[in-house]
mmCIF file of C-alpha atoms in Angstrom:
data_model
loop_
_atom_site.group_PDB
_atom_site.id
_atom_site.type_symbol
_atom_site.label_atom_id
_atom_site.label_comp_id
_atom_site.label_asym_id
_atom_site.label_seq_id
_atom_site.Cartn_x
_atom_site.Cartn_y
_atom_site.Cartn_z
ATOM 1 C CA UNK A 1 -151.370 -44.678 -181.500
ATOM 2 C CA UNK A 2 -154.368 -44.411 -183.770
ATOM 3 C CA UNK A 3 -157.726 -44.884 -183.029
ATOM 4 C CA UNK A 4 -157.577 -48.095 -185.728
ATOM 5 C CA UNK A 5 -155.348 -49.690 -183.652
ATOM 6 C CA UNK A 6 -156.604 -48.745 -180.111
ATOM 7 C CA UNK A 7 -160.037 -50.496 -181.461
ATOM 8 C CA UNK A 8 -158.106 -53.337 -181.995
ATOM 9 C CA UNK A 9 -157.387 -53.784 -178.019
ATOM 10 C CA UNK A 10 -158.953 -55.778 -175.848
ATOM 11 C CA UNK A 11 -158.947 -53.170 -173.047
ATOM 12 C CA UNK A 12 -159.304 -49.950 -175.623
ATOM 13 C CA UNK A 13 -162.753 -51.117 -176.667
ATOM 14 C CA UNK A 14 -163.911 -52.425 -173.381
ATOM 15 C CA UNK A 15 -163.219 -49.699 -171.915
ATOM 16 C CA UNK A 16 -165.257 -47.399 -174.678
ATOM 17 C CA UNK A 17 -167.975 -50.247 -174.312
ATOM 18 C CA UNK A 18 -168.207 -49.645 -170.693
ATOM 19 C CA UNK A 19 -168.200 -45.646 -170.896
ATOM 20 C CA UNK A 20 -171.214 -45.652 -173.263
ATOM 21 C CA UNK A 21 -173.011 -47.482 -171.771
ATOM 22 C CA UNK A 22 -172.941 -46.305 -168.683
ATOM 23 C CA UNK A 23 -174.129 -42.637 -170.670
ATOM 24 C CA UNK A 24 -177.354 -44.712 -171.679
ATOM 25 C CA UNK A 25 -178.431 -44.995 -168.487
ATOM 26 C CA UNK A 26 -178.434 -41.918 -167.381
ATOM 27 C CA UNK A 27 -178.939 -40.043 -171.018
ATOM 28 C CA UNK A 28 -182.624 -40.621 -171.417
ATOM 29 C CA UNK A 29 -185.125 -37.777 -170.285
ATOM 30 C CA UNK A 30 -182.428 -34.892 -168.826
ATOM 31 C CA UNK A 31 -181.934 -31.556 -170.571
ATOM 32 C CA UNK A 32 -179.327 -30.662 -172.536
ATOM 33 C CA UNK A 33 -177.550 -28.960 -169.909
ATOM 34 C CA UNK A 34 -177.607 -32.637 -167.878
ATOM 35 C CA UNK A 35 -176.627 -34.281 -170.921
ATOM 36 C CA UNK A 36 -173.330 -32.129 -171.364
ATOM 37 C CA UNK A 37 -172.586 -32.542 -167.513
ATOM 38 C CA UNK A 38 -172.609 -36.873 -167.793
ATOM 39 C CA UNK A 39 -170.720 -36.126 -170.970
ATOM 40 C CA UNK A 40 -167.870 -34.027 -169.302
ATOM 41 C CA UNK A 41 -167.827 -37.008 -166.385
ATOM 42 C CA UNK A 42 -167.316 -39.485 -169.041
ATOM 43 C CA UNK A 43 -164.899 -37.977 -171.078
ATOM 44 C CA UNK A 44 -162.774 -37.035 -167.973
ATOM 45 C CA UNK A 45 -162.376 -40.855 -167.170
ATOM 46 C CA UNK A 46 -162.193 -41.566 -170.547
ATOM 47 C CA UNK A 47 -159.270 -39.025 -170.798
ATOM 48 C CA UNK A 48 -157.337 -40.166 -167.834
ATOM 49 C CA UNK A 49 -157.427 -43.685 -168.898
ATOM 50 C CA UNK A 50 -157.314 -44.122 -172.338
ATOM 51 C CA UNK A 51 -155.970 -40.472 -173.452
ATOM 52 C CA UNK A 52 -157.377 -38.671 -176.656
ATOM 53 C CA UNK A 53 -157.950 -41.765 -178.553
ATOM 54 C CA UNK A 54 -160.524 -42.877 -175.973
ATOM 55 C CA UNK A 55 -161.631 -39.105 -176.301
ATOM 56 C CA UNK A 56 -162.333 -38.999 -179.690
ATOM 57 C CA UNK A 57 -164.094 -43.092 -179.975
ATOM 58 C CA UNK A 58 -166.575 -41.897 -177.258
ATOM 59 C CA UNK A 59 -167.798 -38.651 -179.126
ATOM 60 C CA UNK A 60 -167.813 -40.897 -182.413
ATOM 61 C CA UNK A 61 -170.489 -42.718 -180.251
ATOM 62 C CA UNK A 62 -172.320 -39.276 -178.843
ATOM 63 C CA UNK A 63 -171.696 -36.533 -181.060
ATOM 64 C CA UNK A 64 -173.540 -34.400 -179.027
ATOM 65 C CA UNK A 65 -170.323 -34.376 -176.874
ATOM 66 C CA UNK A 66 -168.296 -32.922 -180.039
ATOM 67 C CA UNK A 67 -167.812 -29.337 -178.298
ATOM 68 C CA UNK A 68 -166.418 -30.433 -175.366
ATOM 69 C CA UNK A 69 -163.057 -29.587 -174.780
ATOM 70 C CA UNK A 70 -160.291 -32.554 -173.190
ATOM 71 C CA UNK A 71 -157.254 -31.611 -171.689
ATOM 72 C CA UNK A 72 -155.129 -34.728 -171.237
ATOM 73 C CA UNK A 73 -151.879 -33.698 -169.558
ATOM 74 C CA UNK A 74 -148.811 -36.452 -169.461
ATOM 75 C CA UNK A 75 -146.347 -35.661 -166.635
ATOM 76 C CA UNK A 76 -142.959 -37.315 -166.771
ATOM 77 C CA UNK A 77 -140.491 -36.984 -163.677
ATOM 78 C CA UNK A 78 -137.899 -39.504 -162.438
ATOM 79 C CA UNK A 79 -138.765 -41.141 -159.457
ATOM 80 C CA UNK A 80 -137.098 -39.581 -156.402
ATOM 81 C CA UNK A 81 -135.089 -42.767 -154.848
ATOM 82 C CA UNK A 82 -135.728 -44.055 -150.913
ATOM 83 C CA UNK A 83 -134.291 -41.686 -148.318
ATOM 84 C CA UNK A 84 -133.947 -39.110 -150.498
ATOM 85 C CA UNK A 85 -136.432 -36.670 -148.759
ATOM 86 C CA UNK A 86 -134.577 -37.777 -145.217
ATOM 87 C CA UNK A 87 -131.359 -36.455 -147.160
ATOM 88 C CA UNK A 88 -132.388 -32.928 -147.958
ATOM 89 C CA UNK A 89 -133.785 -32.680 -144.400
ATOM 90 C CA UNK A 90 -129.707 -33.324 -143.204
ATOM 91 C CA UNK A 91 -128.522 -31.513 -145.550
ATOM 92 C CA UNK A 92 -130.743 -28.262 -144.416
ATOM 93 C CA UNK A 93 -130.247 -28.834 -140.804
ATOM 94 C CA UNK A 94 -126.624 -28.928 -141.642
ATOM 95 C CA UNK A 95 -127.396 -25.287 -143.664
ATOM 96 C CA UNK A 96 -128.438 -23.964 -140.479
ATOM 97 C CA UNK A 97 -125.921 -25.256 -138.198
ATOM 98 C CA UNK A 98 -122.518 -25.217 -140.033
ATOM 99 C CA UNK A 99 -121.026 -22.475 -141.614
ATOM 100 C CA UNK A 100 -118.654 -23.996 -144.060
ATOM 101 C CA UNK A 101 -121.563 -26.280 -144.800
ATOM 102 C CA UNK A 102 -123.041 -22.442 -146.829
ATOM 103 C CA UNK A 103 -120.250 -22.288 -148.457
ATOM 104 C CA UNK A 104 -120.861 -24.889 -151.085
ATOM 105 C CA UNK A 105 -123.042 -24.705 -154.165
ATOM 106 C CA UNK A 106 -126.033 -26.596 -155.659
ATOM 107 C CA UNK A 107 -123.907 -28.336 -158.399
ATOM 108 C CA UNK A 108 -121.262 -29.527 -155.686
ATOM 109 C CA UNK A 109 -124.290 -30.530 -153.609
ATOM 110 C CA UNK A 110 -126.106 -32.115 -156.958
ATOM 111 C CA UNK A 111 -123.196 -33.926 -157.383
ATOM 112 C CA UNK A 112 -122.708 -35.244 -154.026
ATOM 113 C CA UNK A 113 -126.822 -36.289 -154.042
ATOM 114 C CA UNK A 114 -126.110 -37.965 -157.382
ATOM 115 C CA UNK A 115 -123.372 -40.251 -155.803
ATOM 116 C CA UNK A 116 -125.424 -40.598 -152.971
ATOM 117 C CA UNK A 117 -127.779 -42.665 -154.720
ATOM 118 C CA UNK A 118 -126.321 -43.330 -157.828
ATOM 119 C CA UNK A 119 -128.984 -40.855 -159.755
ATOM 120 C CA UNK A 120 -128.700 -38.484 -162.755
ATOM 121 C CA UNK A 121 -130.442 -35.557 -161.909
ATOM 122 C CA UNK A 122 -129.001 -32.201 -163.341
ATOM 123 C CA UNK A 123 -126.080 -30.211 -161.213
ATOM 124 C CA UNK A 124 -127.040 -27.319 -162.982
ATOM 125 C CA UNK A 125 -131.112 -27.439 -163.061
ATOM 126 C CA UNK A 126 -131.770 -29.951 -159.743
ATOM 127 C CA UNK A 127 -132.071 -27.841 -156.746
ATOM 128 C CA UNK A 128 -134.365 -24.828 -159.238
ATOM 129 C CA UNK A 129 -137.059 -27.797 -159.196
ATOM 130 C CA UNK A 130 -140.042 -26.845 -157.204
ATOM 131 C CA UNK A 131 -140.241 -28.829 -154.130
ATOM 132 C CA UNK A 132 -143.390 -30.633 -153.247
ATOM 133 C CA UNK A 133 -145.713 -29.712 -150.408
ATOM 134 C CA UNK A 134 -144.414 -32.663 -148.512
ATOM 135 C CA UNK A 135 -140.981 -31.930 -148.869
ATOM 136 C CA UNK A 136 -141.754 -28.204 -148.042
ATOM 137 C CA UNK A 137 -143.408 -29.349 -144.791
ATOM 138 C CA UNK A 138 -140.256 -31.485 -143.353
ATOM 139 C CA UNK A 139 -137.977 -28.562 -144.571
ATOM 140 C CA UNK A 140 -140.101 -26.020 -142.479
ATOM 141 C CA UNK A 141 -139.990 -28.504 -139.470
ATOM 142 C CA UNK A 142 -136.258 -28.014 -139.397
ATOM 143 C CA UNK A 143 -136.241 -24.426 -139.140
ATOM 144 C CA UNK A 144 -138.809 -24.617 -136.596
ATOM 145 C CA UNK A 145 -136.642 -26.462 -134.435
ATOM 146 C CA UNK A 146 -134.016 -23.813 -134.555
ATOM 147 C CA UNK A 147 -137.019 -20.985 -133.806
ATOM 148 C CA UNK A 148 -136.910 -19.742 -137.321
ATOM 149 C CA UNK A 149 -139.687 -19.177 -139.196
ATOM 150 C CA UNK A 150 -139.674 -20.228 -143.660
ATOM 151 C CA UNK A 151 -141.790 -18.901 -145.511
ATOM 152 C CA UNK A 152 -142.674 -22.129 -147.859
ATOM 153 C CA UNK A 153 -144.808 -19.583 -150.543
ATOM 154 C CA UNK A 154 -141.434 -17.847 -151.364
ATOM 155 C CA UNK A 155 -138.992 -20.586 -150.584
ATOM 156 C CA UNK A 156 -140.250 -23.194 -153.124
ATOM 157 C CA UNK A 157 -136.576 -24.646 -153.718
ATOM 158 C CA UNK A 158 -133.700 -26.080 -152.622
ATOM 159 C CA UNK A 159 -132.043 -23.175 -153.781
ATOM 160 C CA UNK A 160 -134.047 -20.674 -151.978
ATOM 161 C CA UNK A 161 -134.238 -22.754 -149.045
ATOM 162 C CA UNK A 162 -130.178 -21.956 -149.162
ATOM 163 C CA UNK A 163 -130.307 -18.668 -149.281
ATOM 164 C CA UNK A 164 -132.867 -18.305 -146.335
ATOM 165 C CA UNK A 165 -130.458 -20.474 -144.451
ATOM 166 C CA UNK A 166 -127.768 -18.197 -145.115
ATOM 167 C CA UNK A 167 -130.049 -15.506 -143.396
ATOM 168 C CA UNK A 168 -130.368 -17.370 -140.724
ATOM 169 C CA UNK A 169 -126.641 -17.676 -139.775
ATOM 170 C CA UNK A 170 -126.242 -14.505 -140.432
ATOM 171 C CA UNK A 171 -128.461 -13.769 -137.595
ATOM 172 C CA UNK A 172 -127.156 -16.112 -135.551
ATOM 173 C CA UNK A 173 -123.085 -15.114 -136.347
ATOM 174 C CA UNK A 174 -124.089 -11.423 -135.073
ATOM 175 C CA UNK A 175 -124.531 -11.713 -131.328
ATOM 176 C CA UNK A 176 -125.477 -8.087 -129.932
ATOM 177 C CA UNK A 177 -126.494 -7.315 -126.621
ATOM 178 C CA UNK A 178 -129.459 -7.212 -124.691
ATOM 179 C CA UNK A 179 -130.728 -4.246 -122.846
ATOM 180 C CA UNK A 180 -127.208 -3.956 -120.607
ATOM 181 C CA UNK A 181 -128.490 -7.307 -118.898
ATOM 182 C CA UNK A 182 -127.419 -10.024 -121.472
ATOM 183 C CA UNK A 183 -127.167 -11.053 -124.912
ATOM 184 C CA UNK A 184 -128.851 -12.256 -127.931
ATOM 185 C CA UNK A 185 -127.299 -15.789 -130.099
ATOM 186 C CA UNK A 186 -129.347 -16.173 -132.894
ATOM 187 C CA UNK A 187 -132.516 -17.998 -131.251
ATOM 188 C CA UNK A 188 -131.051 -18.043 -127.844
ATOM 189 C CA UNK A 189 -131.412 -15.170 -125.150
ATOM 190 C CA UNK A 190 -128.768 -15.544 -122.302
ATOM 191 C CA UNK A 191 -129.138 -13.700 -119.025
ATOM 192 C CA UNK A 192 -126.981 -14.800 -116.448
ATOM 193 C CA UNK A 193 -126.704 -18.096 -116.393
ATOM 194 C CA UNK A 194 -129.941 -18.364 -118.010
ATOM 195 C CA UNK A 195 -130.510 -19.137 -121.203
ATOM 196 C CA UNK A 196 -134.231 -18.959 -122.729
ATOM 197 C CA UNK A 197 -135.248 -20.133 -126.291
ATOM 198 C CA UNK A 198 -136.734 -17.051 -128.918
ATOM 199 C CA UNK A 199 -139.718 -17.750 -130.259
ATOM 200 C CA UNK A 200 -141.849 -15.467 -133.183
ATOM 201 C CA UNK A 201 -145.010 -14.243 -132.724
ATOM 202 C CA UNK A 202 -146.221 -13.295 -135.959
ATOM 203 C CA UNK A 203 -142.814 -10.649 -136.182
ATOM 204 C CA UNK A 204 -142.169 -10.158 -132.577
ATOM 205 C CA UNK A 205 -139.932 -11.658 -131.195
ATOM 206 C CA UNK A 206 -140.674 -13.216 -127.355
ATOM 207 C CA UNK A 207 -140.060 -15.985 -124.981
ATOM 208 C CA UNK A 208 -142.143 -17.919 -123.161
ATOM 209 C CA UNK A 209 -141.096 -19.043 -119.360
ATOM 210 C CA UNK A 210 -143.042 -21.004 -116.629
ATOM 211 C CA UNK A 211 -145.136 -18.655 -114.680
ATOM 212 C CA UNK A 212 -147.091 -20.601 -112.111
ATOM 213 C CA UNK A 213 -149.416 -23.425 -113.948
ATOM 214 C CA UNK A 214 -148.966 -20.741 -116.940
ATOM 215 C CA UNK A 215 -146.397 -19.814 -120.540
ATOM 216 C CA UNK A 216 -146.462 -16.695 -120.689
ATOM 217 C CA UNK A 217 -145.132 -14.764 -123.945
ATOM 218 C CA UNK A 218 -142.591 -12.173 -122.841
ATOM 219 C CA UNK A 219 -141.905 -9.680 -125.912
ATOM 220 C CA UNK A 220 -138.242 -8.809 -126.276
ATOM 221 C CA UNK A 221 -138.720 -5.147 -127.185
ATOM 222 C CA UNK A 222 -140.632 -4.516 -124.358
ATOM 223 C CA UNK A 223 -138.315 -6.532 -122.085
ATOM 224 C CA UNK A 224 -134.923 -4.562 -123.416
ATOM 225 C CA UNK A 225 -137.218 -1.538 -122.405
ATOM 226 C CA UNK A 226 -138.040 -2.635 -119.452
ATOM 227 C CA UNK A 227 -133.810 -3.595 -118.618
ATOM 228 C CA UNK A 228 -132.610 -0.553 -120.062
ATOM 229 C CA UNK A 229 -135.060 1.449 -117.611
ATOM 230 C CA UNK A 230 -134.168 -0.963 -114.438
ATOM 231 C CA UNK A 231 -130.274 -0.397 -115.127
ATOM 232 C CA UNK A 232 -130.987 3.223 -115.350
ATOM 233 C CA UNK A 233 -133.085 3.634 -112.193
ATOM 234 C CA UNK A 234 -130.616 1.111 -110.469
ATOM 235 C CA UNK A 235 -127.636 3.240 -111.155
ATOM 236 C CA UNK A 236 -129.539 6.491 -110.063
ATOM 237 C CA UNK A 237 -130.389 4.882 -107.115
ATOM 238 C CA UNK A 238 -126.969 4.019 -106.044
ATOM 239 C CA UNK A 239 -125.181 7.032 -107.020
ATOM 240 C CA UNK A 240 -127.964 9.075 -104.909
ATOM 241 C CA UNK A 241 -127.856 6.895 -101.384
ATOM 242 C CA UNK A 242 -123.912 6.305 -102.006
ATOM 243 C CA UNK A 243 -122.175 9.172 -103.900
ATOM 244 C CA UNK A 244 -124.271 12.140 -103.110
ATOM 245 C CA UNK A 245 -125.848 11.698 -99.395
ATOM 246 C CA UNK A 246 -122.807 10.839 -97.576
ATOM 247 C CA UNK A 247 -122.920 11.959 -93.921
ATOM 248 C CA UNK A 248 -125.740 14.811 -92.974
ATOM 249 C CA UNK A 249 -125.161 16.609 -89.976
ATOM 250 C CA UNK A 250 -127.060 15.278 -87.098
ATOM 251 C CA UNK A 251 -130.379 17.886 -86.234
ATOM 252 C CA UNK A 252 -130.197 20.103 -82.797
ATOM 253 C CA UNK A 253 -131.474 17.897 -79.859
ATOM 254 C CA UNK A 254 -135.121 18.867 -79.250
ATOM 255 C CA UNK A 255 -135.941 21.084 -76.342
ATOM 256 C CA UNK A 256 -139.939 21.361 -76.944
ATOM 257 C CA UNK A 257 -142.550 19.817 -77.745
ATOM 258 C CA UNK A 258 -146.028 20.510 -79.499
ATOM 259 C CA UNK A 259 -148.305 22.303 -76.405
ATOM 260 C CA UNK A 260 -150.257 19.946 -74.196
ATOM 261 C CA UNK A 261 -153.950 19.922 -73.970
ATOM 262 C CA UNK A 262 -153.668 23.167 -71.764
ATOM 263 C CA UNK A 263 -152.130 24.858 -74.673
ATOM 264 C CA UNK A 264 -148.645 24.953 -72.208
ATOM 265 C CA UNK A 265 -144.888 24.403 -73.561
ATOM 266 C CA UNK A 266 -143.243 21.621 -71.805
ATOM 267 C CA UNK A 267 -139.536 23.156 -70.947
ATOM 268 C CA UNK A 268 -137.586 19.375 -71.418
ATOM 269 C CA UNK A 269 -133.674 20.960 -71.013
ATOM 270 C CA UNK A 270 -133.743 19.230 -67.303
ATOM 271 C CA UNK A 271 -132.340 17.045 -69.216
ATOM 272 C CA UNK A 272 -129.276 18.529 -68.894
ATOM 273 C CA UNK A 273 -127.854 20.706 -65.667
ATOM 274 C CA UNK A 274 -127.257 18.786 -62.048
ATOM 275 C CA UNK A 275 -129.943 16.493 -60.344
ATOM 276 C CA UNK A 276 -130.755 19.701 -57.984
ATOM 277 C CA UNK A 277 -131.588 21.155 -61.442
ATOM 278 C CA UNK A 278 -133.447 18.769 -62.908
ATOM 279 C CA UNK A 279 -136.044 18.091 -59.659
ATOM 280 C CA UNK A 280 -136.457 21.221 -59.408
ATOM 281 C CA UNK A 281 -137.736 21.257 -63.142
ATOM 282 C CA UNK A 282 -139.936 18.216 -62.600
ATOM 283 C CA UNK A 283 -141.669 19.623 -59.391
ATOM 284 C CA UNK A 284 -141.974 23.207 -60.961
ATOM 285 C CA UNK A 285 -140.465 26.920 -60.557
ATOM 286 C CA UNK A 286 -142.686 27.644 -57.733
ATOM 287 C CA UNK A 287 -141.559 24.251 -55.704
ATOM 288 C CA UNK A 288 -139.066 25.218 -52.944
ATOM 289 C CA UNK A 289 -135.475 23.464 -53.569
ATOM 290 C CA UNK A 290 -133.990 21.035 -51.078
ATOM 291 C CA UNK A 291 -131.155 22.806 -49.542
ATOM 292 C CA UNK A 292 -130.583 19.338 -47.493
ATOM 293 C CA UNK A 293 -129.887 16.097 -49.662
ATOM 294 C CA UNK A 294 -128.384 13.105 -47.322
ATOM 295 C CA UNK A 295 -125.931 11.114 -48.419
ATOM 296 C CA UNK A 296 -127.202 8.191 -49.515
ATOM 297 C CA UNK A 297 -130.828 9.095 -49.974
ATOM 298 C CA UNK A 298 -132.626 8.777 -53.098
ATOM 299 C CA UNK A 299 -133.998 12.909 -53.800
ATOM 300 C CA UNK A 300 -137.107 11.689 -55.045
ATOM 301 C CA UNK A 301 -138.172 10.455 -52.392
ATOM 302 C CA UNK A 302 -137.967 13.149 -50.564
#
């Protein structure tokens, strides 16, 4: 359209009107350096509604504005229909939970988006597109509900956002064991007949369980460790009180004991021998024995 015609509008020239004089206001008694800086205001707005025509009437009025440079850039996209953002958030939680769901491509998926809601957008080109911040953010929210992390600076499409998927269920497809205790299922730690959710801590990899009125993080690495050293100890422990003790010969009954406070050895084998034998013992070597023991009487009390 050319600045001719543009004049000719009712909202083209009101809109210059309006522009300049606004400048006047504010034009008389600043530097040059102020000048410039209301110019570069007005020529933005200027720029944004009325494009370069509306660019070029306004410097006709203040040539003083001649050197500044406007950048008007047009963007043309198709509108992305209703529920379309709610699809790709399906069709990524399906990524990360089906298998044969992988094994697809982007121009079958295109396709199937296109019938969806009767658009055009390219098989070939469609899922390449950069993804908005927005769309980046729900996508992310998925994976975090599965305990994976997505990295939205290198992931920036639909078709990148596949192919950290297929990471993902690679991880998950290769269970491998934990520390001799239990095993690892992609997010999932099971031990027993618990199971306990994985969680990243920057790269580690933990789990957090109720502790009291506390969540602590429990590292895996240091928890395999920590297994690997239990089962170990465990198994030394049982094959040392089981397999290698087994039955000890009993020690010697004790005939003496440590010297009493007259430095004297107590002689304790009356425990053995007749009773004769063993009051003679209690009253001493130099005691007489009891040749005469009635029947029937207790000997000590004799």
């Amino acid at each position: 359209m050319s600045e001719a015609s543009n004049s000719e509008t009712p909202r083209f020239a009101e809109g210059i009107a309006a522009a300049v004089a606004a400048s006047e206001v504010v034009l008389p008694g600043l530097s040059t350096a102020e000048r410039l800086k209301v110019h570069r205001i007005a020529l933005r707005g200027i720029g944004r509604q009325l494009g370069l025509d509306g660019v070029a009437a306004y410097k006709a009025k203040h040539p003083e504005a001649h050197s500044i440079r406007v950048n008007v850039d047009a963007l043309a996209y198709s509108h992305k229909p209703k529920g379309y953002d709610d699809y790709l958030v399906q069709l990524v939680e399906r990524w990360l939970t089906n298998n044969d769901a992988l094994t697809s491509t982007n121009v079958v998926e295109v396709g199937l988006l296109n019938e969806r809601f009767s658009s055009l957008f390219d098989p070939a080109k469609h899922f390449s597109q950069p993804l908005s911040n927005s769309r980046l953010k729900k996508i992310k929210a998925v994976f975090s509900r599965h305990n994976f992390p997505l990295d939205t600076a290198k992931a920036t499409t639909m078709s990148k956002v596949r192919e950290a998927a297929k990471a993902v269920r690679a991880r998950i497809n290769s269970d491998r064991p934990f520390g001799n205790v239990g095993t690892i299922s992609g997010s999932t730690l099971v031990i027993g007949q618990q199971t306990f959710a994985i969680e990243l801590n920057g790269k580690r990899e933990c789990i957090r369980v109720v502790v009291g009125n506390n969540r602590p993080r429990f590292y895996l690495d240091g928890l395999e460790w920590l297994a690997n050293l239990m089962t170990i100890e465990s198994d030394h422990l049982s094959h040392t009180t089981i397999s290698s003790i087994g039955e000890l010969p009993y020690p010697a009954e004790t005939t003496e004991i440590k010297p009493d406070e007259q430095g004297e050895t107590l002689d304790l084998s009356y425990g053995r021998g007749s009773l004769d034998d063993r009051l003679a013992a209690l009253k001493g070597d130099d005691a007489p024995a009891s040749d005469v023991c009635p029947d029937g009487v207790d000997p000590l009390t004799l």
